[in-house]
PDB file of C-alpha atoms in Angstrom:
ATOM      1  CA  ALA A1270      29.564  -4.223  39.644  1.00  0.00           C
ATOM      2  CA  LEU A1271      25.643  -4.069  39.492  1.00  0.00           C
ATOM      3  CA  THR A1272      24.359  -6.351  42.569  1.00  0.00           C
ATOM      4  CA  SER A1273      21.317  -9.491  42.708  1.00  0.00           C
ATOM      5  CA  GLU A1274      18.960  -5.920  44.289  1.00  0.00           C
ATOM      6  CA  ASP A1275      21.013  -3.681  41.424  1.00  0.00           C
ATOM      7  CA  TRP A1276      18.902  -6.017  39.058  1.00  0.00           C
ATOM      8  CA  GLU A1277      15.742  -6.819  41.202  1.00  0.00           C
ATOM      9  CA  SER A1278      14.925  -3.111  41.600  1.00  0.00           C
ATOM     10  CA  ALA A1279      15.472  -2.326  38.145  1.00  0.00           C
ATOM     11  CA  ALA A1280      13.079  -5.088  36.914  1.00  0.00           C
ATOM     12  CA  GLU A1281      10.689  -3.155  39.614  1.00  0.00           C
ATOM     13  CA  LEU A1282      10.380   0.018  38.201  1.00  0.00           C
ATOM     14  CA  GLU A1283      10.070  -1.340  34.922  1.00  0.00           C
ATOM     15  CA  LYS A1284       7.436  -3.239  36.363  1.00  0.00           C
ATOM     16  CA  ARG A1285       5.596  -0.685  38.016  1.00  0.00           C
ATOM     17  CA  ILE A1286       6.680   1.864  35.101  1.00  0.00           C
ATOM     18  CA  VAL A1287       4.555   0.140  32.407  1.00  0.00           C
ATOM     19  CA  SER A1288       1.668  -0.794  35.241  1.00  0.00           C
ATOM     20  CA  GLU A1289       0.878   2.990  35.914  1.00  0.00           C
ATOM     21  CA  CYS A1290       1.766   4.314  32.283  1.00  0.00           C
ATOM     22  CA  ALA A1291       0.282   2.333  30.062  1.00  0.00           C
ATOM     23  CA  SER A1292      -2.452   3.870  28.711  1.00  0.00           C
ATOM     24  CA  VAL A1293      -0.310   6.829  27.758  1.00  0.00           C
ATOM     25  CA  LEU A1294       2.887   5.092  26.315  1.00  0.00           C
ATOM     26  CA  THR A1295       3.344   4.557  22.691  1.00  0.00           C
ATOM     27  CA  PRO A1296       2.907   0.693  21.699  1.00  0.00           C
ATOM     28  CA  GLY A1297       6.284   1.436  20.606  1.00  0.00           C
ATOM     29  CA  ASP A1298       7.854   2.346  23.870  1.00  0.00           C
ATOM     30  CA  LEU A1299       5.631  -0.282  25.682  1.00  0.00           C
ATOM     31  CA  ILE A1300       7.176  -3.166  24.378  1.00  0.00           C
ATOM     32  CA  ASP A1301      10.526  -1.583  25.069  1.00  0.00           C
ATOM     33  CA  ARG A1302       9.369  -1.459  28.510  1.00  0.00           C
ATOM     34  CA  ARG A1303       8.403  -5.197  28.274  1.00  0.00           C
ATOM     35  CA  ILE A1304      11.123  -6.193  26.777  1.00  0.00           C
ATOM     36  CA  ARG A1305      12.951  -4.502  29.780  1.00  0.00           C
ATOM     37  CA  GLN A1306      11.480  -6.055  31.660  1.00  0.00           C
ATOM     38  CA  GLY A1307      11.286  -9.546  30.216  1.00  0.00           C
ATOM     39  CA  ALA A1308      15.708  -9.086  29.749  1.00  0.00           C
ATOM     40  CA  LEU A1309      15.857  -8.195  33.343  1.00  0.00           C
ATOM     41  CA  LEU A1310      13.582 -10.950  34.997  1.00  0.00           C
ATOM     42  CA  GLY A1311      15.106 -13.822  32.825  1.00  0.00           C
ATOM     43  CA  ARG A1312      18.765 -12.222  33.878  1.00  0.00           C
ATOM     44  CA  LEU A1313      17.280 -12.750  37.535  1.00  0.00           C
ATOM     45  CA  GLY A1314      16.165 -16.085  36.702  1.00  0.00           C
ATOM     46  CA  ASP A1315      12.660 -16.465  36.755  1.00  0.00           C
ATOM     47  CA  GLN A1316      12.326 -17.851  32.932  1.00  0.00           C
ATOM     48  CA  THR A1317       8.366 -18.003  33.579  1.00  0.00           C
ATOM     49  CA  GLU A1318       7.526 -13.932  34.860  1.00  0.00           C
ATOM     50  CA  ALA A1319       9.865 -13.251  31.576  1.00  0.00           C
ATOM     51  CA  SER A1320       8.007 -15.561  29.544  1.00  0.00           C
ATOM     52  CA  ASN A1321       4.671 -14.117  30.585  1.00  0.00           C
ATOM     53  CA  VAL A1322       5.776 -10.611  30.293  1.00  0.00           C
ATOM     54  CA  LEU A1323       7.277 -11.208  26.842  1.00  0.00           C
ATOM     55  CA  SER A1324       4.036 -12.621  25.668  1.00  0.00           C
ATOM     56  CA  GLN A1325       2.281  -9.333  26.649  1.00  0.00           C
ATOM     57  CA  ALA A1326       4.849  -7.269  24.314  1.00  0.00           C
ATOM     58  CA  LEU A1327       4.531  -9.859  21.723  1.00  0.00           C
ATOM     59  CA  LEU A1328       0.495  -9.749  21.236  1.00  0.00           C
ATOM     60  CA  VAL A1329       1.099  -5.700  21.627  1.00  0.00           C
ATOM     61  CA  ALA A1330       3.831  -5.942  19.010  1.00  0.00           C
ATOM     62  CA  GLU A1331       1.657  -7.548  16.666  1.00  0.00           C
ATOM     63  CA  THR A1332      -1.150  -5.433  16.830  1.00  0.00           C
ATOM     64  CA  ALA A1333       1.792  -2.663  15.545  1.00  0.00           C
ATOM     65  CA  ALA A1334       2.921  -4.700  13.215  1.00  0.00           C
ATOM     66  CA  ASP A1335       6.601  -3.183  14.295  1.00  0.00           C
ATOM     67  CA  GLN A1336       8.975  -5.580  12.344  1.00  0.00           C
ATOM     68  CA  ALA A1337      11.572  -4.471  14.202  1.00  0.00           C
ATOM     69  CA  ARG A1338      10.473  -4.875  17.719  1.00  0.00           C
ATOM     70  CA  LEU A1339       8.477  -8.101  16.795  1.00  0.00           C
ATOM     71  CA  SER A1340      12.361  -9.801  16.186  1.00  0.00           C
ATOM     72  CA  ARG A1341      13.320  -8.679  19.468  1.00  0.00           C
ATOM     73  CA  VAL A1342      10.356  -9.510  21.815  1.00  0.00           C
ATOM     74  CA  LEU A1343      10.509 -13.091  19.847  1.00  0.00           C
ATOM     75  CA  ARG A1344      14.381 -14.204  20.479  1.00  0.00           C
ATOM     76  CA  TYR A1345      14.137 -12.575  24.363  1.00  0.00           C
ATOM     77  CA  LEU A1346      10.327 -15.027  24.362  1.00  0.00           C
ATOM     78  CA  GLY A1347      12.477 -17.900  22.612  1.00  0.00           C
ATOM     79  CA  GLN A1348      15.459 -17.740  25.360  1.00  0.00           C
ATOM     80  CA  ALA A1349      12.996 -17.694  28.215  1.00  0.00           C
ATOM     81  CA  GLU A1350      11.690 -20.195  26.050  1.00  0.00           C
ATOM     82  CA  LEU A1351      14.754 -22.782  25.950  1.00  0.00           C
ATOM     83  CA  GLN A1352      15.394 -21.555  30.030  1.00  0.00           C
ATOM     84  CA  LEU A1353      12.812 -23.345  30.404  1.00  0.00           C
ATOM     85  CA  GLY A1354      12.843 -26.223  27.753  1.00  0.00           C
ATOM     86  CA  ALA A1355      10.722 -25.417  25.784  1.00  0.00           C
ATOM     87  CA  SER A1356      12.922 -25.794  22.884  1.00  0.00           C
ATOM     88  CA  ALA A1357      10.010 -26.407  20.185  1.00  0.00           C
ATOM     89  CA  ASP A1358       8.386 -23.467  21.111  1.00  0.00           C
ATOM     90  CA  ALA A1359      11.710 -21.004  20.810  1.00  0.00           C
ATOM     91  CA  LEU A1360      12.817 -22.912  17.492  1.00  0.00           C
ATOM     92  CA  SER A1361       9.308 -21.509  16.736  1.00  0.00           C
ATOM     93  CA  HIS A1362      10.300 -17.982  17.477  1.00  0.00           C
ATOM     94  CA  PHE A1363      13.627 -18.115  16.411  1.00  0.00           C
ATOM     95  CA  ARG A1364      12.714 -18.533  12.092  1.00  0.00           C
ATOM     96  CA  ARG A1365       9.769 -15.636  12.928  1.00  0.00           C
ATOM     97  CA  ALA A1366      12.445 -13.259  14.001  1.00  0.00           C
ATOM     98  CA  CYS A1367      14.902 -14.998  11.986  1.00  0.00           C
ATOM     99  CA  ASP A1368      12.147 -14.381   8.522  1.00  0.00           C
ATOM    100  CA  ILE A1369      11.503 -10.988   9.585  1.00  0.00           C
ATOM    101  CA  HIS A1370      14.612 -10.338   8.131  1.00  0.00           C
ATOM    102  CA  GLY A1371      14.865 -12.542   5.282  1.00  0.00           C
ATOM    103  CA  THR A1372      17.917 -11.135   2.680  1.00  0.00           C
ATOM    104  CA  SER A1373      17.143  -7.607   2.473  1.00  0.00           C
ATOM    105  CA  GLY A1374      16.623  -7.524   7.226  1.00  0.00           C
ATOM    106  CA  ASP A1375      19.350  -6.106  10.345  1.00  0.00           C
ATOM    107  CA  ALA A1376      22.575  -8.716   9.501  1.00  0.00           C
ATOM    108  CA  ARG A1377      22.868  -8.553  13.360  1.00  0.00           C
ATOM    109  CA  GLU A1378      19.439  -9.263  14.064  1.00  0.00           C
ATOM    110  CA  LYS A1379      19.089 -12.033  11.853  1.00  0.00           C
ATOM    111  CA  ALA A1380      22.581 -13.815  13.695  1.00  0.00           C
ATOM    112  CA  MET A1381      21.597 -13.354  16.637  1.00  0.00           C
ATOM    113  CA  ALA A1382      18.361 -15.229  15.781  1.00  0.00           C
ATOM    114  CA  LEU A1383      19.848 -17.931  13.901  1.00  0.00           C
ATOM    115  CA  VAL A1384      22.141 -18.693  16.665  1.00  0.00           C
ATOM    116  CA  GLY A1385      18.521 -18.928  18.973  1.00  0.00           C
ATOM    117  CA  MET A1386      17.560 -21.368  16.588  1.00  0.00           C
ATOM    118  CA  GLY A1387      20.682 -22.763  16.758  1.00  0.00           C
ATOM    119  CA  ASN A1388      20.700 -23.571  20.462  1.00  0.00           C
ATOM    120  CA  ALA A1389      17.095 -24.789  20.190  1.00  0.00           C
ATOM    121  CA  LEU A1390      18.245 -27.132  17.557  1.00  0.00           C
ATOM    122  CA  ALA A1391      20.309 -28.033  19.626  1.00  0.00           C
ATOM    123  CA  GLN A1392      18.028 -29.276  22.597  1.00  0.00           C
ATOM    124  CA  LEU A1393      15.947 -31.024  20.045  1.00  0.00           C
ATOM    125  CA  ASN A1394      19.112 -33.126  19.421  1.00  0.00           C
ATOM    126  CA  ARG A1395      18.449 -31.450  15.517  1.00  0.00           C
ATOM    127  CA  LYS A1396      22.636 -31.733  15.668  1.00  0.00           C
ATOM    128  CA  ASP A1397      23.243 -31.343  11.549  1.00  0.00           C
ATOM    129  CA  GLU A1398      19.956 -28.328  11.645  1.00  0.00           C
ATOM    130  CA  ALA A1399      22.306 -26.988  14.652  1.00  0.00           C
ATOM    131  CA  ARG A1400      25.308 -26.837  12.963  1.00  0.00           C
ATOM    132  CA  ASP A1401      23.834 -25.554  10.103  1.00  0.00           C
ATOM    133  CA  ALA A1402      21.738 -22.895  11.392  1.00  0.00           C
ATOM    134  CA  LEU A1403      24.917 -20.986  13.897  1.00  0.00           C
ATOM    135  CA  ASP A1404      27.034 -21.824  10.428  1.00  0.00           C
ATOM    136  CA  GLN A1405      24.824 -19.263   9.130  1.00  0.00           C
ATOM    137  CA  ALA A1406      24.835 -16.807  11.652  1.00  0.00           C
ATOM    138  CA  ALA A1407      28.749 -17.360  11.513  1.00  0.00           C
ATOM    139  CA  ALA A1408      28.929 -15.725   8.299  1.00  0.00           C
ATOM    140  CA  ILE A1409      27.117 -13.533   8.787  1.00  0.00           C
ATOM    141  CA  HIS A1410      29.449 -12.462  12.096  1.00  0.00           C
ATOM    142  CA  GLU A1411      32.640 -13.128   9.643  1.00  0.00           C
ATOM    143  CA  ARG A1412      30.389 -10.874   6.320  1.00  0.00           C
ATOM    144  CA  LEU A1413      30.240  -7.986   9.480  1.00  0.00           C
ATOM    145  CA  GLY A1414      34.300  -7.858  10.870  1.00  0.00           C
ATOM    146  CA  ASP A1415      32.664  -9.531  13.801  1.00  0.00           C
ATOM    147  CA  VAL A1416      36.235 -11.535  14.244  1.00  0.00           C
ATOM    148  CA  LYS A1417      35.087 -11.951  17.972  1.00  0.00           C
ATOM    149  CA  GLY A1418      31.007 -13.068  17.505  1.00  0.00           C
ATOM    150  CA  THR A1419      32.650 -15.078  14.759  1.00  0.00           C
ATOM    151  CA  ALA A1420      34.577 -16.985  16.875  1.00  0.00           C
ATOM    152  CA  THR A1421      32.090 -17.575  19.511  1.00  0.00           C
ATOM    153  CA  ILE A1422      29.605 -19.001  17.264  1.00  0.00           C
ATOM    154  CA  ARG A1423      32.487 -21.460  15.854  1.00  0.00           C
ATOM    155  CA  LYS A1424      33.131 -22.911  19.233  1.00  0.00           C
ATOM    156  CA  ALA A1425      29.483 -23.655  19.739  1.00  0.00           C
ATOM    157  CA  THR A1426      29.360 -25.353  16.120  1.00  0.00           C
ATOM    158  CA  ASN A1427      32.138 -26.880  17.327  1.00  0.00           C
ATOM    159  CA  ALA A1428      30.583 -28.624  20.402  1.00  0.00           C
ATOM    160  CA  LEU A1429      27.878 -29.577  19.148  1.00  0.00           C
TER     161      LEU A1429
END
């Protein structure tokens, strides 16, 4: 099992790679590195720094017009914002991620964005809308044959 020190070392390594190699990284690689760095910081509990790093990734993703990476950045940023209590900002980012996938995008990615939307809506005490978002996410997981994911989302929905 990885220790806190392992996660800290990984976060520091990602930070060093970005700072020393940013000029030679492709936009996609830079976005991926910042997503990893933000995810590691979030795992370590530093949601403020995670949000800062992910906001930088968001700027690159928007400029690069890379929709798949943009969606991932928006979801990770939304998660950090949820942890910081910035539920309205998180909801906005999750909605954008969901919109990217529309009806023809990656179903699993859309389901993850819908779960984030549901969590943000629940934090905003908009329980009916939260249930709707979570029900949509569960339906996607069910169509994908993900029994465990469906059950986990249904359990969260029932807890609202």
